[in-house]
Coordinates of C-alpha atoms in Angstrom, one line a residue:
T1 CA -63.5 -70.5 19.9
M2 CA -62.8 -68.0 17.2
Q3 CA -66.1 -66.2 18.0
N4 CA -65.1 -65.8 21.6
L5 CA -61.7 -64.5 20.6
A6 CA -63.3 -62.0 18.3
E7 CA -65.6 -60.8 21.1
V8 CA -62.6 -60.4 23.4
I9 CA -60.6 -58.5 20.7
T10 CA -63.6 -56.2 20.2
A11 CA -63.9 -55.6 23.9
V12 CA -60.2 -54.9 24.3
Q13 CA -60.4 -52.5 21.3
Q14 CA -63.2 -50.6 23.0
I15 CA -61.1 -50.4 26.2
A16 CA -58.2 -49.1 24.1
D17 CA -60.5 -46.5 22.5
D18 CA -61.9 -45.4 25.9
A19 CA -58.4 -45.2 27.3
S20 CA -57.3 -43.0 24.4
K21 CA -60.3 -40.6 24.9
L22 CA -59.8 -40.5 28.7
G23 CA -56.1 -40.0 28.3
Q24 CA -56.5 -37.1 25.9
G25 CA -59.1 -35.5 28.1
A26 CA -57.0 -35.9 31.2
N27 CA -54.0 -34.4 29.4
S28 CA -55.9 -31.5 28.1
T29 CA -57.4 -30.8 31.5
A30 CA -54.0 -31.2 33.2
E31 CA -52.6 -28.5 30.9
T32 CA -55.5 -26.1 31.7
L33 CA -55.1 -26.7 35.4
R34 CA -51.3 -26.2 35.3
K35 CA -51.8 -22.8 33.6
K36 CA -54.5 -21.8 36.1
A37 CA -52.3 -22.9 39.1
Q38 CA -49.5 -20.6 37.8
K39 CA -51.9 -17.7 37.4
L40 CA -53.4 -18.3 40.9
S41 CA -50.0 -18.6 42.4
I42 CA -49.0 -15.2 41.0
V43 CA -52.3 -13.5 41.8
S44 CA -52.4 -14.8 45.4
K45 CA -48.7 -14.5 46.2
P46 CA -49.0 -12.9 49.7
S47 CA -52.0 -15.1 50.7
K48 CA -51.3 -18.4 52.5
S49 CA -54.7 -19.8 51.5
G50 CA -54.2 -18.6 47.9
A51 CA -50.8 -20.4 47.8
A52 CA -52.4 -23.5 49.3
A53 CA -55.2 -23.4 46.7
A54 CA -52.6 -23.0 43.9
Q55 CA -50.7 -26.0 45.3
Q56 CA -53.9 -28.1 45.3
V57 CA -54.6 -27.2 41.7
S58 CA -51.1 -28.0 40.7
S59 CA -51.3 -31.3 42.5
A60 CA -54.5 -32.1 40.6
A61 CA -52.8 -31.3 37.3
K62 CA -50.0 -33.7 38.1
S63 CA -52.5 -36.4 39.0
L64 CA -54.3 -35.9 35.7
A65 CA -51.0 -36.0 33.8
N66 CA -50.2 -39.3 35.6
C67 CA -53.7 -40.6 34.6
S68 CA -53.0 -39.6 31.0
M69 CA -49.7 -41.6 31.0
A70 CA -51.5 -44.6 32.6
M71 CA -54.2 -44.5 29.9
S72 CA -51.4 -44.4 27.2
A73 CA -49.8 -47.5 28.8
L74 CA -53.2 -49.2 28.9
Q75 CA -53.8 -48.3 25.2
K76 CA -50.4 -49.7 24.2
A77 CA -51.0 -52.9 26.2
A78 CA -54.4 -53.4 24.6
G79 CA -52.9 -52.8 21.2
D80 CA -50.1 -55.4 21.9
F81 CA -52.7 -57.9 23.1
I82 CA -54.9 -57.4 19.9
K83 CA -51.8 -57.8 17.7
D84 CA -50.8 -61.0 19.5
A85 CA -54.3 -62.4 19.6
S86 CA -54.9 -61.7 15.9
K87 CA -51.9 -63.9 14.8

């Protein structure tokens, strides 16, 4: 029914909004971590454990950047669905 479709569209819009917020937060945090990893790498140059820590922080930044891209893709898919469902 049209009411069910409206409810689905509303739910998908909420998912898109959540994906947008999460994506922006992940991207912002990834940037912060990338900068901190660079600083840590410079400061702890001679230390193996410091270099390992910097590598871990850098890896976390990459994971968050990937999360941000996935949230963008989800947001686009949700938008496409809403556009198609609203025809």
